[in-house]
Coordinates of C-alpha atoms and ligand atoms in Angstrom, one line a residue:
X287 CA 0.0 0.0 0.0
X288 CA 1.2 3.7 -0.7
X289 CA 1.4 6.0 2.0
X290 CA -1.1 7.1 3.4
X291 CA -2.7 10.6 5.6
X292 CA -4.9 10.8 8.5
X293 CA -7.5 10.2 6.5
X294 CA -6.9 7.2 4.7
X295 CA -6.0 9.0 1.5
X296 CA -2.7 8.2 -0.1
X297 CA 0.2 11.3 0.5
X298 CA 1.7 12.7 -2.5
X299 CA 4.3 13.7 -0.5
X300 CA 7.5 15.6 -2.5
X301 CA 8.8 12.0 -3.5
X302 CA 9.4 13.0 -6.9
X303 CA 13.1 14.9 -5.3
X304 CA 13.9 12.0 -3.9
X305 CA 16.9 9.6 -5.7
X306 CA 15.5 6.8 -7.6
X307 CA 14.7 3.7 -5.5
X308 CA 17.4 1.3 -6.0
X309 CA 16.9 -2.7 -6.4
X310 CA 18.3 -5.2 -4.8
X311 CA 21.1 -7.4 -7.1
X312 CA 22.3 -11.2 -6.1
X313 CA 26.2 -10.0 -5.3
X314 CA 28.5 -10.4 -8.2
X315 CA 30.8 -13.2 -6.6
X316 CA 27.2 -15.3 -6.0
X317 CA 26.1 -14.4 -9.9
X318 CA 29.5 -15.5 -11.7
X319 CA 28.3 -19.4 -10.5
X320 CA 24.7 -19.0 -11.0
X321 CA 22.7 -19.0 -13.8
X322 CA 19.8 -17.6 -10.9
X323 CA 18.4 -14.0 -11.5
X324 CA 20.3 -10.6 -11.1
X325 CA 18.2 -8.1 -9.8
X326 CA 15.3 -9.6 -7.6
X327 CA 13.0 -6.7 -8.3
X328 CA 10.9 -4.1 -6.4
X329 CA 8.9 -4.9 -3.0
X330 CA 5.3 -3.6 -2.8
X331 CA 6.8 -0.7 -0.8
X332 CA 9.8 -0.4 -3.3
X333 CA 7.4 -0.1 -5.8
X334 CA 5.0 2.3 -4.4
X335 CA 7.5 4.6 -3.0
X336 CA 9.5 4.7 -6.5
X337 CA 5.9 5.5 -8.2
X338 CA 5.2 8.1 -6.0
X339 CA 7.9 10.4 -7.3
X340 CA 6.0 10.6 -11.0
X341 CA 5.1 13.8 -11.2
X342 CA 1.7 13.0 -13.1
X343 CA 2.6 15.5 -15.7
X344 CA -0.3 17.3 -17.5
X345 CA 1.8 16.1 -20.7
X346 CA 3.4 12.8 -19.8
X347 CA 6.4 12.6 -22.3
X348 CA 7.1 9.5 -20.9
X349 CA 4.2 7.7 -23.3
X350 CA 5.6 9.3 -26.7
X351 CA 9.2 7.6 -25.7
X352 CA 7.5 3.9 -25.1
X353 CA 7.2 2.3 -28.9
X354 CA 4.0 0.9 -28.2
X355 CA 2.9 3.8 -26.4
X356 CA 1.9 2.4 -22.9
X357 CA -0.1 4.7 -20.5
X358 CA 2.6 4.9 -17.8
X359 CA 1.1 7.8 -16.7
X360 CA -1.9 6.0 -15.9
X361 CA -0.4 3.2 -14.4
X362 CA 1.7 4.5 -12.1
X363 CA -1.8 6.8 -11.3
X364 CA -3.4 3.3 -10.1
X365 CA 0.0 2.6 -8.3
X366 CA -0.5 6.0 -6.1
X367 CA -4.0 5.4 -6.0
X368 CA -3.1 1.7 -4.2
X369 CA -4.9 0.2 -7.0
X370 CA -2.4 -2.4 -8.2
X371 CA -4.7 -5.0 -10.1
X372 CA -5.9 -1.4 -12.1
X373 CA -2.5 -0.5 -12.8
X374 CA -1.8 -4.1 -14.4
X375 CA -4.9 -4.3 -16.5
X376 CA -4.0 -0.7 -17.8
X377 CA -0.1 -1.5 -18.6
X378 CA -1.5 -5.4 -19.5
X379 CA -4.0 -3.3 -22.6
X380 CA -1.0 -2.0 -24.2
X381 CA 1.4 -4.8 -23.0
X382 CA 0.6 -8.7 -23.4
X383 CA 4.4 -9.4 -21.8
X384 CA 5.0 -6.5 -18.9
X385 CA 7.0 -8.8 -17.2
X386 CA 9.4 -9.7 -20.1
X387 CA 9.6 -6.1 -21.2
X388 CA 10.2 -4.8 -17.4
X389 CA 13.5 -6.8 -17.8
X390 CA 14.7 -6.4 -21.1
X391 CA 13.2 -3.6 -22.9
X392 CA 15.9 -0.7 -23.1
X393 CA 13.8 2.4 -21.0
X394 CA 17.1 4.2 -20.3
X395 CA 16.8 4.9 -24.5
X396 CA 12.9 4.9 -24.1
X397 CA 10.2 6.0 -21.8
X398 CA 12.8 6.7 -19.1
X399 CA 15.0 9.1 -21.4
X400 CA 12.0 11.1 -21.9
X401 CA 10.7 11.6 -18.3
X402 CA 10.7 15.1 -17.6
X403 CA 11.7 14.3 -13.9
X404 CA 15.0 13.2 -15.4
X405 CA 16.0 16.7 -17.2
X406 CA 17.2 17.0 -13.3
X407 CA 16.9 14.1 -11.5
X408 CA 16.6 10.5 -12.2
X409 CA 14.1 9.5 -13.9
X410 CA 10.9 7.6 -12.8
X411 CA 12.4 4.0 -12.6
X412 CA 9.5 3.1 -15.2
X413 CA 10.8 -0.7 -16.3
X414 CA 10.8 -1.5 -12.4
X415 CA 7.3 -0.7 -12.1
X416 CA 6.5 -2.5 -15.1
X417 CA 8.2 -5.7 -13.7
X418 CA 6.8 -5.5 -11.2
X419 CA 2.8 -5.2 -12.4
X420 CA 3.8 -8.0 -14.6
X421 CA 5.5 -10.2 -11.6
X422 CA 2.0 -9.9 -9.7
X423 CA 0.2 -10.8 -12.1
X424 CA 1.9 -13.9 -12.9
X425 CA 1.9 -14.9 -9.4
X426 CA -2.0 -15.2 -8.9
X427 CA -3.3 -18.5 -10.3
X428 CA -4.2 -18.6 -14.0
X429 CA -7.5 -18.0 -13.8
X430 CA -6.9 -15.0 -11.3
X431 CA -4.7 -13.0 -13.9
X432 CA -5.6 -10.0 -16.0
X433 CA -7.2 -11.3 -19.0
X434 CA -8.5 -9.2 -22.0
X435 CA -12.4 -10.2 -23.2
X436 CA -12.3 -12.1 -26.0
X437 CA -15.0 -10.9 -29.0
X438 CA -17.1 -13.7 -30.4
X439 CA -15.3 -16.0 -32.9
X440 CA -15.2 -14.8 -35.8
X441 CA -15.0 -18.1 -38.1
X442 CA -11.6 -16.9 -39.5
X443 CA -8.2 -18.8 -39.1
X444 CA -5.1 -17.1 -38.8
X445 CA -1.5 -18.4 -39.1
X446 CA 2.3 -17.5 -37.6
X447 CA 5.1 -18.1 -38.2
X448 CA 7.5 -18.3 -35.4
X449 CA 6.8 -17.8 -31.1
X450 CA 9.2 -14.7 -30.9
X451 CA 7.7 -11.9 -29.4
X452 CA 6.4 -10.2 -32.3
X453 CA 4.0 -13.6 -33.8
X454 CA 3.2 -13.9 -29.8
X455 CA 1.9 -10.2 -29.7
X456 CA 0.0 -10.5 -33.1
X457 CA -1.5 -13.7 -31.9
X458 CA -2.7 -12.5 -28.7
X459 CA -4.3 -9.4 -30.5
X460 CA -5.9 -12.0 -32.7
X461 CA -7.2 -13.7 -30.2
X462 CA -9.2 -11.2 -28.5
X463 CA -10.5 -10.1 -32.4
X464 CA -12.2 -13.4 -32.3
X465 CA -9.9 -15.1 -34.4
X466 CA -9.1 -18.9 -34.6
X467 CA -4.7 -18.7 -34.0
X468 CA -2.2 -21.2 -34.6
X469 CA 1.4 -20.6 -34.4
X470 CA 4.1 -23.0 -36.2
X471 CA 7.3 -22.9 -34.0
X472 CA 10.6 -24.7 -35.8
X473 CA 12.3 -25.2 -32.2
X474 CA 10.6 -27.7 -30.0
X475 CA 9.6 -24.5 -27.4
X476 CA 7.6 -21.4 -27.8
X477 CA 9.0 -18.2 -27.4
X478 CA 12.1 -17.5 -30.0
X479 CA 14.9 -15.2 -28.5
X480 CA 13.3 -15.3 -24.9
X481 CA 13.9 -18.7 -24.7
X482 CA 16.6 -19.6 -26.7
X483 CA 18.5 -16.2 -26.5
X484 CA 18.5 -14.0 -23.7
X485 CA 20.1 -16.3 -20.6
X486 CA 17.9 -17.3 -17.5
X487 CA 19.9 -15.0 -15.5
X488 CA 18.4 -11.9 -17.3
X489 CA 15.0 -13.7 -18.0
X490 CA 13.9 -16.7 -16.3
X491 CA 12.2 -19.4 -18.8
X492 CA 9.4 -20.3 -16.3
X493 CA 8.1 -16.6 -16.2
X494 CA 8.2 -16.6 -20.2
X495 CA 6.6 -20.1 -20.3
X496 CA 3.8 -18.5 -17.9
X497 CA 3.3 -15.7 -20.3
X498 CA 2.4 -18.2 -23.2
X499 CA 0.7 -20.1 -21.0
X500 CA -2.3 -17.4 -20.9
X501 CA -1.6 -16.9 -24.7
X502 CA -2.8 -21.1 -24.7
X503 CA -5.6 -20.0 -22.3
X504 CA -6.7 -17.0 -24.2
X505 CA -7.4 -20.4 -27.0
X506 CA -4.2 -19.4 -29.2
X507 CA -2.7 -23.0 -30.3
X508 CA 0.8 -23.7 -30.7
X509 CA 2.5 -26.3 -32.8
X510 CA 6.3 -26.9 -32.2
X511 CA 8.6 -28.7 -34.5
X512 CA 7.7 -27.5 -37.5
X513 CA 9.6 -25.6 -40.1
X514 CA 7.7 -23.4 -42.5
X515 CA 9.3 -23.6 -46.0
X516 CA 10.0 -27.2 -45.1
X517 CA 7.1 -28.6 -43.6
X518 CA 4.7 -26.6 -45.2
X519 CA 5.2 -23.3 -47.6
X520 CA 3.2 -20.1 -47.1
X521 CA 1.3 -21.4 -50.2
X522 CA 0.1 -24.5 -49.0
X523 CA -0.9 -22.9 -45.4
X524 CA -3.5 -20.9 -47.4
X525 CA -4.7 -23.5 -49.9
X526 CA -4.2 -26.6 -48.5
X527 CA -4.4 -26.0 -44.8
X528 CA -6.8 -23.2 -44.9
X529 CA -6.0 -20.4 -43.0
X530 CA -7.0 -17.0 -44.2
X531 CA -4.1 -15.0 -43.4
X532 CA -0.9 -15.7 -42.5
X533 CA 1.8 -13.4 -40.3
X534 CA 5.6 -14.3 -40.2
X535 CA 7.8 -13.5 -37.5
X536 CA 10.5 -15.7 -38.0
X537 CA 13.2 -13.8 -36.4
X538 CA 16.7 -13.2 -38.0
X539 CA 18.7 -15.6 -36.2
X540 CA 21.1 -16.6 -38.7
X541 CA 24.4 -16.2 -37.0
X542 CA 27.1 -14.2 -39.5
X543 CA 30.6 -14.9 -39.5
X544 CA 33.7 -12.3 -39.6
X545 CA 35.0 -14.3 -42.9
X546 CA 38.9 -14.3 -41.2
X547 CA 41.0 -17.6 -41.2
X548 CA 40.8 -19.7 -38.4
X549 CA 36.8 -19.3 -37.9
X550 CA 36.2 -23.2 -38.3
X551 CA 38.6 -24.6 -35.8
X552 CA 37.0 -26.5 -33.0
X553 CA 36.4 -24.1 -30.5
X554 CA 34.8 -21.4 -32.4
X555 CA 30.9 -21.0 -31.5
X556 CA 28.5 -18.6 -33.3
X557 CA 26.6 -16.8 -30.2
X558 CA 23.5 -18.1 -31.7
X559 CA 24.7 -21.6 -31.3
X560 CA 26.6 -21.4 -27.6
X561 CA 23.3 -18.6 -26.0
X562 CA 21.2 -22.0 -27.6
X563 CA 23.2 -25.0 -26.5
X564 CA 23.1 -23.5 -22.8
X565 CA 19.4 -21.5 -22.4
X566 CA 17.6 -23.7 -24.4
X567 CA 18.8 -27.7 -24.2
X568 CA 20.5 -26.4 -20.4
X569 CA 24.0 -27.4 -21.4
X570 CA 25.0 -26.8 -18.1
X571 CA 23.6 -30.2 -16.8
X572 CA 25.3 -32.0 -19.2
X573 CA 25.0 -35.2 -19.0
X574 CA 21.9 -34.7 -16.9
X575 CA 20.9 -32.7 -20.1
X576 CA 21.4 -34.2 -24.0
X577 CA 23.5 -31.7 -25.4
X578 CA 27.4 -30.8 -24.4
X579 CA 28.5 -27.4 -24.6
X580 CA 32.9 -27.0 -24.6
X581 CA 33.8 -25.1 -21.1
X582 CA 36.5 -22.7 -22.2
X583 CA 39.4 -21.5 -19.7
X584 CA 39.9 -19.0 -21.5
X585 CA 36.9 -17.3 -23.7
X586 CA 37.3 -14.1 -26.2
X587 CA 33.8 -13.0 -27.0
X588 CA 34.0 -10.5 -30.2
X589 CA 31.3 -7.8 -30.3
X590 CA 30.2 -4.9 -28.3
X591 CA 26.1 -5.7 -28.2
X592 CA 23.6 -7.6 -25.5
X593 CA 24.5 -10.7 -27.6
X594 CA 28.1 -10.3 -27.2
X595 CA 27.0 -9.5 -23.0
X596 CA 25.4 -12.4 -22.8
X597 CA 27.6 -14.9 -23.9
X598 CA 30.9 -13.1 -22.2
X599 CA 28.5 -13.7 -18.8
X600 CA 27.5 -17.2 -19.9
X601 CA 31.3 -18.8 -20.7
X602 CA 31.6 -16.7 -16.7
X603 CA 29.1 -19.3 -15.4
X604 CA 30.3 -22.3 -17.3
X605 CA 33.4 -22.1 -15.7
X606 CA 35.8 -20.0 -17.4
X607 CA 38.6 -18.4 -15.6
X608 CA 39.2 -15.5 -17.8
X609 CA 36.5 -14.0 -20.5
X610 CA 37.9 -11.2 -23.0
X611 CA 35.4 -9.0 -24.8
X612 CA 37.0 -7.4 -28.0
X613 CA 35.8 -4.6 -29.5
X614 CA 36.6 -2.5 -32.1
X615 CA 35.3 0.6 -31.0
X616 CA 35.0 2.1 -27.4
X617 CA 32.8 1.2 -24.8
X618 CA 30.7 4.9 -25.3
X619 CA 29.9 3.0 -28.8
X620 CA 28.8 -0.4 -27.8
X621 CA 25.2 -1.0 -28.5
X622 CA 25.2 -3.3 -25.6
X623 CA 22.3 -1.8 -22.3
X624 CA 24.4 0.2 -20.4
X625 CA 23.4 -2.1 -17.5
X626 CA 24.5 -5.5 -19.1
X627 CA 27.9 -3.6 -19.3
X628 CA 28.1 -2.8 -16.3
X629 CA 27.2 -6.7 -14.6
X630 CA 29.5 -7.8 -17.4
X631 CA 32.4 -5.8 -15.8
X632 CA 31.1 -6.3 -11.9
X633 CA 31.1 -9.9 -12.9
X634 CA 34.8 -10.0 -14.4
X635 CA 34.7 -10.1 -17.8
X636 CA 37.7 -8.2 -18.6
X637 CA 37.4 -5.9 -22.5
X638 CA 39.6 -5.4 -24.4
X639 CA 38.8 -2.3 -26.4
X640 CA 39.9 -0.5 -30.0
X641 CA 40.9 -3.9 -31.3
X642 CA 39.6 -6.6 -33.8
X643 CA 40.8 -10.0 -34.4
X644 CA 42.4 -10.7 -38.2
X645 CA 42.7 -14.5 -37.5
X646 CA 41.3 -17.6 -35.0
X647 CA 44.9 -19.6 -34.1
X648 CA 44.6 -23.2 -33.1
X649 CA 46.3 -26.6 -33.1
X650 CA 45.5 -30.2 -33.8
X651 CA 42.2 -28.7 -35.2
X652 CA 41.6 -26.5 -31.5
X653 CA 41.6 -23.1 -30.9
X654 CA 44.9 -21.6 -29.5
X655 CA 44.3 -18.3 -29.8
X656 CA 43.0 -14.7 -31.7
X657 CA 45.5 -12.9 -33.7
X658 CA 44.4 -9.1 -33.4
X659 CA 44.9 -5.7 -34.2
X660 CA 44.5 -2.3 -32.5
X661 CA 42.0 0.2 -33.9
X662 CA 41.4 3.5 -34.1
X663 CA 38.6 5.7 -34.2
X664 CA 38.0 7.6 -37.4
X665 CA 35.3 9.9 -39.0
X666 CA 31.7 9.2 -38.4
X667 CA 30.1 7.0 -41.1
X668 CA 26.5 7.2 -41.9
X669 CA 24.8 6.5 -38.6
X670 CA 26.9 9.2 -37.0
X671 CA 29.2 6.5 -35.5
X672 CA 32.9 6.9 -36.0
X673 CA 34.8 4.4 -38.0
X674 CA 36.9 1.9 -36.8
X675 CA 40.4 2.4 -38.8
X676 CA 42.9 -0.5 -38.2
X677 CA 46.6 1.1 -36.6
X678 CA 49.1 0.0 -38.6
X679 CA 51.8 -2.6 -37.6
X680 CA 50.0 -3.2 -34.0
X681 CA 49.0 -7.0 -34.5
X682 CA 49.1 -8.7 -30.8
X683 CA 48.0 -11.9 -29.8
X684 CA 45.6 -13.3 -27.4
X685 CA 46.1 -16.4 -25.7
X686 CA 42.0 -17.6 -25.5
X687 CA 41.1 -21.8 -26.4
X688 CA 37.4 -20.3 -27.2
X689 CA 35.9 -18.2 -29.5
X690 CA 32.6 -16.6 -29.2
X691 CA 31.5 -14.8 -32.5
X692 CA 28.4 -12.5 -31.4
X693 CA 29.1 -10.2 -34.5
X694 CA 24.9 -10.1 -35.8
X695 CA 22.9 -12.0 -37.4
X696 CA 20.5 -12.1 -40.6
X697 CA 17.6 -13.6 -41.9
X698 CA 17.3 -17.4 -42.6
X699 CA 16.5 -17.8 -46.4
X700 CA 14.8 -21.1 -45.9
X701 CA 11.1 -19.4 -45.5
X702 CA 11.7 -16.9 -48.7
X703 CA 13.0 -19.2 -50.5
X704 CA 10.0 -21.8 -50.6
X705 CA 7.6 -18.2 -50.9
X706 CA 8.5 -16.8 -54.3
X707 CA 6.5 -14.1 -54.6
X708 CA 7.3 -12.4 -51.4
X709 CA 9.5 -9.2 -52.1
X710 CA 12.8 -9.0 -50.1
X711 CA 15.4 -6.6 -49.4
X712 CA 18.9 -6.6 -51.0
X713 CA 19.8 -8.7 -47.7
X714 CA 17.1 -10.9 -47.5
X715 CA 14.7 -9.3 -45.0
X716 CA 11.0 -9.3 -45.9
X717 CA 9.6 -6.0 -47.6
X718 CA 6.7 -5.0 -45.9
X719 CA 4.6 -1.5 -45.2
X720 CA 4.2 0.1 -41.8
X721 CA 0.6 -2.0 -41.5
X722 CA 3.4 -5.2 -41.9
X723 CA 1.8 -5.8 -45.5
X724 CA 3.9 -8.3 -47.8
X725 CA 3.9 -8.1 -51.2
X726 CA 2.0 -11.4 -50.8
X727 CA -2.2 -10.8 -50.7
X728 CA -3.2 -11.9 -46.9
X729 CA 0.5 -12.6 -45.8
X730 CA 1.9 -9.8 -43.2
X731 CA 5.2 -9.7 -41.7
X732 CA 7.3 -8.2 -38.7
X733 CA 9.6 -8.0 -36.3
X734 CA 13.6 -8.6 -37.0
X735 CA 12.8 -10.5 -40.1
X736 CA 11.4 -6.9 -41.5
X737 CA 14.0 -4.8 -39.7
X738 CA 16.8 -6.7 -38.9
X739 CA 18.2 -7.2 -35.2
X740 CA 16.5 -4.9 -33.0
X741 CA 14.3 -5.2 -29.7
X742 CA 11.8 -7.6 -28.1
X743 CA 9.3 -4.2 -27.9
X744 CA 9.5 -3.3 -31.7
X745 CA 9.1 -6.3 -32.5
X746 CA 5.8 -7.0 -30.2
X747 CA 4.3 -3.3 -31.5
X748 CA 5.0 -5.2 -35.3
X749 CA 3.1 -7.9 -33.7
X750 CA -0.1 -5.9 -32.8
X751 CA -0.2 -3.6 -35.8
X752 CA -0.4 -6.8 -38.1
X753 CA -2.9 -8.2 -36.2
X754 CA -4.7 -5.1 -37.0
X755 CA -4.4 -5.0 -40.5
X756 CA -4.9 -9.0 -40.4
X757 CA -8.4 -8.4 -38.6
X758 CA -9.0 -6.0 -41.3
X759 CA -8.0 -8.5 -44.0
X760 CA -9.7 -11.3 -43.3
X761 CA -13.5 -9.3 -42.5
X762 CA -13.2 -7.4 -45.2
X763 CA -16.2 -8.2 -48.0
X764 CA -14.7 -10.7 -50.6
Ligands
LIG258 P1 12.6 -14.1 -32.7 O1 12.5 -13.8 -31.2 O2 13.9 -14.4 -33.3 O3 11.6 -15.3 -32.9 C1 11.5 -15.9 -34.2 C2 11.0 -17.3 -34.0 O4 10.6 -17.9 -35.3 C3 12.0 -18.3 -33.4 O5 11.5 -19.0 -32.3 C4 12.4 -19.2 -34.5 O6 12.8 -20.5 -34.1 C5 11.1 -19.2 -35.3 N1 11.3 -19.5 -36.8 C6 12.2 -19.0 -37.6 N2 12.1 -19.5 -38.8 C7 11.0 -20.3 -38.8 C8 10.3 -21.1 -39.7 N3 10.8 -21.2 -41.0 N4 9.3 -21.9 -39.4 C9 8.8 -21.8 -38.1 N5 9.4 -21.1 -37.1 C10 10.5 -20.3 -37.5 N6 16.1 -7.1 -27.3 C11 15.7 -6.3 -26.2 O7 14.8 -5.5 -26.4 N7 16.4 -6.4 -25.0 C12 17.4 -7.2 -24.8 O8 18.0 -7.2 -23.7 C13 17.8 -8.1 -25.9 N8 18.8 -9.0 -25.7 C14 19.0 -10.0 -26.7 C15 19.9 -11.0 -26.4 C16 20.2 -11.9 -27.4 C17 21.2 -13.0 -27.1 C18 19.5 -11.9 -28.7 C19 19.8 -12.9 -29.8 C20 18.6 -10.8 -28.9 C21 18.4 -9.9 -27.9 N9 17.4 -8.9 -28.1 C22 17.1 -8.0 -27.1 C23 16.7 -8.7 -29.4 C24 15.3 -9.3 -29.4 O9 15.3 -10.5 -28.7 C25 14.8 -9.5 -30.8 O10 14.7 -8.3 -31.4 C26 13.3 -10.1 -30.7 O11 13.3 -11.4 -30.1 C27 12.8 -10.3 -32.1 O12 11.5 -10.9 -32.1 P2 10.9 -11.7 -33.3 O13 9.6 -12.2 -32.9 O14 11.0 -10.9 -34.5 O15 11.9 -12.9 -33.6
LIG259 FE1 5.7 10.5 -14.5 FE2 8.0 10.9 -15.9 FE3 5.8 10.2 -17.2 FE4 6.0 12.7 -16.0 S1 7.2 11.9 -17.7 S2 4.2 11.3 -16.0 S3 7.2 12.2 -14.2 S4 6.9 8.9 -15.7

C-alpha cells in the first residue's frame, strides 16, 4: 500500500526529489556461478515509494518515448491510488508481456530518457514498475490474472510463423478479435529469443513459459517442431491447410561470421549456437541434459552488443577463468544496455577495447588463440558513428582456447526461398509496409525478419499492428 494521511487518502508527499529507488542485485561473486536472476526486483513498498515520485505530468512525455505507447502515466496513477490490479490491467492493454519487457526492454533509450523528472533528477524508474505489475500478475493463479475479453469467434483462421515476441503479440491481439490462431514454431519450445537467447539469469524461462501459457488460455494453439518452407510453404498454409491470413515473425537468427581464417577450428561458437546449447537444451547439466557445450578457460567473445553480453557472462558461469570481450570501438559506442555492461564488468569479464581479431589460431584442429589488431577511431560513417580504422603494424596476440562470434545476425532464407513471390530486401529481409503488408495478398510480416536485429518491444508493436491490419484482411467483403 502507498502511504497514506490521517484520512486514509494516499500522500503525495515531494517524493518525486527524492533519488531513484534502487533494487536489490544477487552480489556479483554469488552471480558469476549462478545462472539464478540478477536483480530480484521491487517490493510492494519499493514499488510504491518509486511511483510516487512521477510527477503526473499534465503532458506525460514519458508515453511518446515507449514504442507501443503504454499509459505509464496511468499506471503508475493506479499505483498511487493503491490500485495495483488497475494498474496491471491498464499496462496489460498495451502490454501482453509486462514482465518480459520490465527486464529487457531498453527504458534508459525509451520512456525513461523522456521523463521530464529526469531533465534534473533521475528518472521515474519506469521498467521497475513495469516488472513488477507484470510479476503480480503472474503470481496469482491462472484463472486470477488479468485477461483481456475475448470478441465472439469470428470463423476466420489465422497463421504464424514463429513464437518470438512479435507472432506472440500479433497472436494475442488475434485472439481477443475473435480469431481462430495457430502458431508453427521450428524449435521444439515457444518463445524464439526469450527462450533460446536472452540467458535465465536476465530472464527466467518459467516466467516466459507462464506468459504463453495465458496466450494457450486465451485459445491461441501452438505447434512446435515444425519448419515453414519445409514442412509446409506459405502457399500450402493458405490453400491446402486453410487459413486466411498468414503473419511471419521468424526472427533473424542466422548467425554471420567475420569471414577471417581460423573461424572453423573447434572451439569457435557462433553466439546463436553457444546462447542456444546453454538457455535452451540447459547445457549446463550436461550429462543430466542431451546436449554438451565445450567449457573454455579462456573465452574471447567478439562484439560490443547484448549478444556479445550475454555470452561473455554465460562462458563466466560455465566455468571459465578469464572472458575477454574485443571490441573495435570504445565502450561509449557499444550497442550493448548500459546495465549488461556494467554486470558484465562487476562480474569479471575483462574488455579489451579499439581492437579486432584478423585471424582464430589453433592446433590439432583447436583453438589456441585470436591474432588481433588495435584500432582506431576515425570519421563518423553514416549512422553518426565513427569508424573503426585498423593502426598499422599493431597485431598482438591473445592467448584464448574459445571463440565466441556475437558479431549479428541475418535472416534465414529457408522461409523466402519456398515463398517466391514475397518481395525481399537486398539482404534478404521481408519487404513490408508500416501495416506489416507483404507483397503477398493476406500474408503480413514483422519484427527482426522486417527490420533486422532490433528489440523484443518493436518487435511485439509489429506484432499488434499486423494483427490489426490481419483483422482488417480477413473481414473485409470478398
Ligand atoms: P525471434 O525472437 O527471433 O523469434 C522468431 C521465432 O521464429 C524463433 O522462435 C524461430 O525459431 C522461429 N522460426 C524461424 N524460422 C521459422 C520457420 N521457417 N518456421 C517456423 N518457425 C520459425 N532485445 C531487447 O529488447 N532487449 C534485450 O536485452 C535483448 N537481448 C538480446 C539478447 C540476445 C542473445 C539476442 C539474440 C537478442 C536480444 N534482443 C534483445 C533482441 C530481441 O530478442 C529480438 O529483437 C526479438 O526477439 C525479435 O523478435 P521476433 O519475434 O522478430 O523474432
Ligand atoms: Fe511520471 Fe516521468 Fe511520465 Fe511525467 S514523464 S508522468 S514524471 S513517468
Amino acid at each position: 500500500m502507498p502511504p497514506v494521511d490521517d484520512t486514509g487518502a494516499p500522500v503525495r508527499h515531494r517524493a518525486s526529489r527524492a533519488p531513484r529507488t534502487p533494487m536489490a542485485e544477487r552480489p556479483a561473486a554469488e552471480r558469476r556461478v549462478s545462472f539464478d536472476e540478477v536483480g530480484f526486483g521491487y517490493t510492494a513498498e519499493e514499488a510504491h515509494g518509486e511511483a510516487m515520485r512521477c510527477l503526473q505530468c499534465p503532458n506525460p512525455t514519458c508515453i511518446d518515448g515507449c514504442p507501443v505507447h503504454i499509459d505509464i502515466k496511468s499506471f503508475i496513477a493506479k499505483m498511487i491510488e493503491g490500485d495495483d490490479r488497475g494498474a496491471v490491467e491498464v499496462l496489460k492493454s498495451r502490454n501482453a508481456l509486462p514482465a518480459v519487457c520490465g527486464r529487457v526492454c531498453p527504458q534508459e533509450e525509451q520512456c525513461e530518457a523522456s521523463c521530464v523528472l529526469g531533465r534534473k533528477n533521475d528518472p521515474v524508474a519506469i521498467g521497475r514498475l513495469e516488472r513488477f505489475l507484470g510479476d503480480l500478475d503472474l503470481s496469482c493463479e491462472l484463472d486470477r490474472r488479468c485477461r483481456p475479453e475475448l470478441a465472439p469467434p469470428s470463423g476466420k483462421r489465422v497463421a504464424i510463423v514463429g513464437s518470438g515476441p512479435s507472432g506472440l503479440a500479433c497472436a494475442g491481439q488475434l485472439a481477443q478479435f475473435g480469431h481462430e490462431v495457430t502458431i508453427f514454431e521450428s524449435l521444439h519450445v515457444a518463445g524464439g529469443v526469450l527462450v533460446y537467447g536472452i540467458p535465465e539469469f536476465r530472464l527466467p524461462k518459467d516466467l516466459v513459459a507462464a506468459e504463453i501459457e495465458m496466450l494457450v488460455e486465451l485459445g491461441v494453439k501452438i505447434v512446435t517442431d515444425v519448419v515453414i518452407g519445409a514442412t509446409y510453404t506459405i502457399d500450402e498454409l493458405m490453400t491446402d491447410e486453410g487459413f486466411d491470413a498468414v503473419f511471419i515473425g521468424s526472427g533473424a537468427g542466422l548467425p554471420v561470421f567475420m569471414g577471417i581464417p581460423g573461424e572453423n577450428l573447434n572451439g569457435v561458437y557462433s553466439a546463436n549456437e553457444f546462447l542456444t546449447r546453454v538457455n535452451l537444451m540447459r547445457a549446463y547439466e550436461f550429462p543430466a541434459s542431451d546436449t554438451p557445450v565445450w567449457r573454455g578457460r579462456k573465452v574471447a567473445v567478439v562484439g560490443g552488443g547484448n549478444v556479445a553480453m550475454d555470452s561473455a557472462r554465460t562462458a563466466l558461469r560455465l566455468g571459465a577463468e578469464e572472458v575477454f570481450l574485443v571490441y573495435r570501438r570504445t565502450e561509449d559506442e557499444m550497442p550493448a544496455r548500459k546495465e549488461e555492461v556494467h554486470h558484465a564488468q562487476q562480474e569479471g569479464v575483462e574488455f579489451k577495447m579499439l581492437c579486432s581479431p584478423l585471424e582464430v589460431r589453433g592446433r590439432d584442429g583447436f583453438v589456441t588463440g585470436l591474432t588481433a589488431t588495435r584500432m582506431e577511431l576515425g570519421e563518423p560513417d553514416s549512422s553518426g558513428r565513427r569508424t573503426p580504422v585498423c593502426v598499422v603494424d599493431s597485431d598482438f596476440e591473445i592467448e584464448c582456447d574459445t571463440v565466441i562470434m556475437a558479431v549479428g545476425t541475418r535472416a534465414n532464407p529457408l522461409l523466402s526461398k519456398a515463398a517466391p513471390g514475397l518481395e525481399l530486401t537486398r539482404r534478404g529481409y521481408i519487404v513490408a509496409d508500416d501495416e506489416c503488408t507483404t507483397s503477398m495478398p493476406g500474408v503480413y510480416a514483422g519484427g527482426d525478419i522486417v527490420t533486422g536485429a532490433a528489440t523484443v518491444i518493436l518487435a511485439m508493436g509489429a506484432g499488434k499492428t499486423a494483427a490489426r491490419a490481419i483483422d482488417a484482411w480477413v473481414r473485409r467483403e470478398r
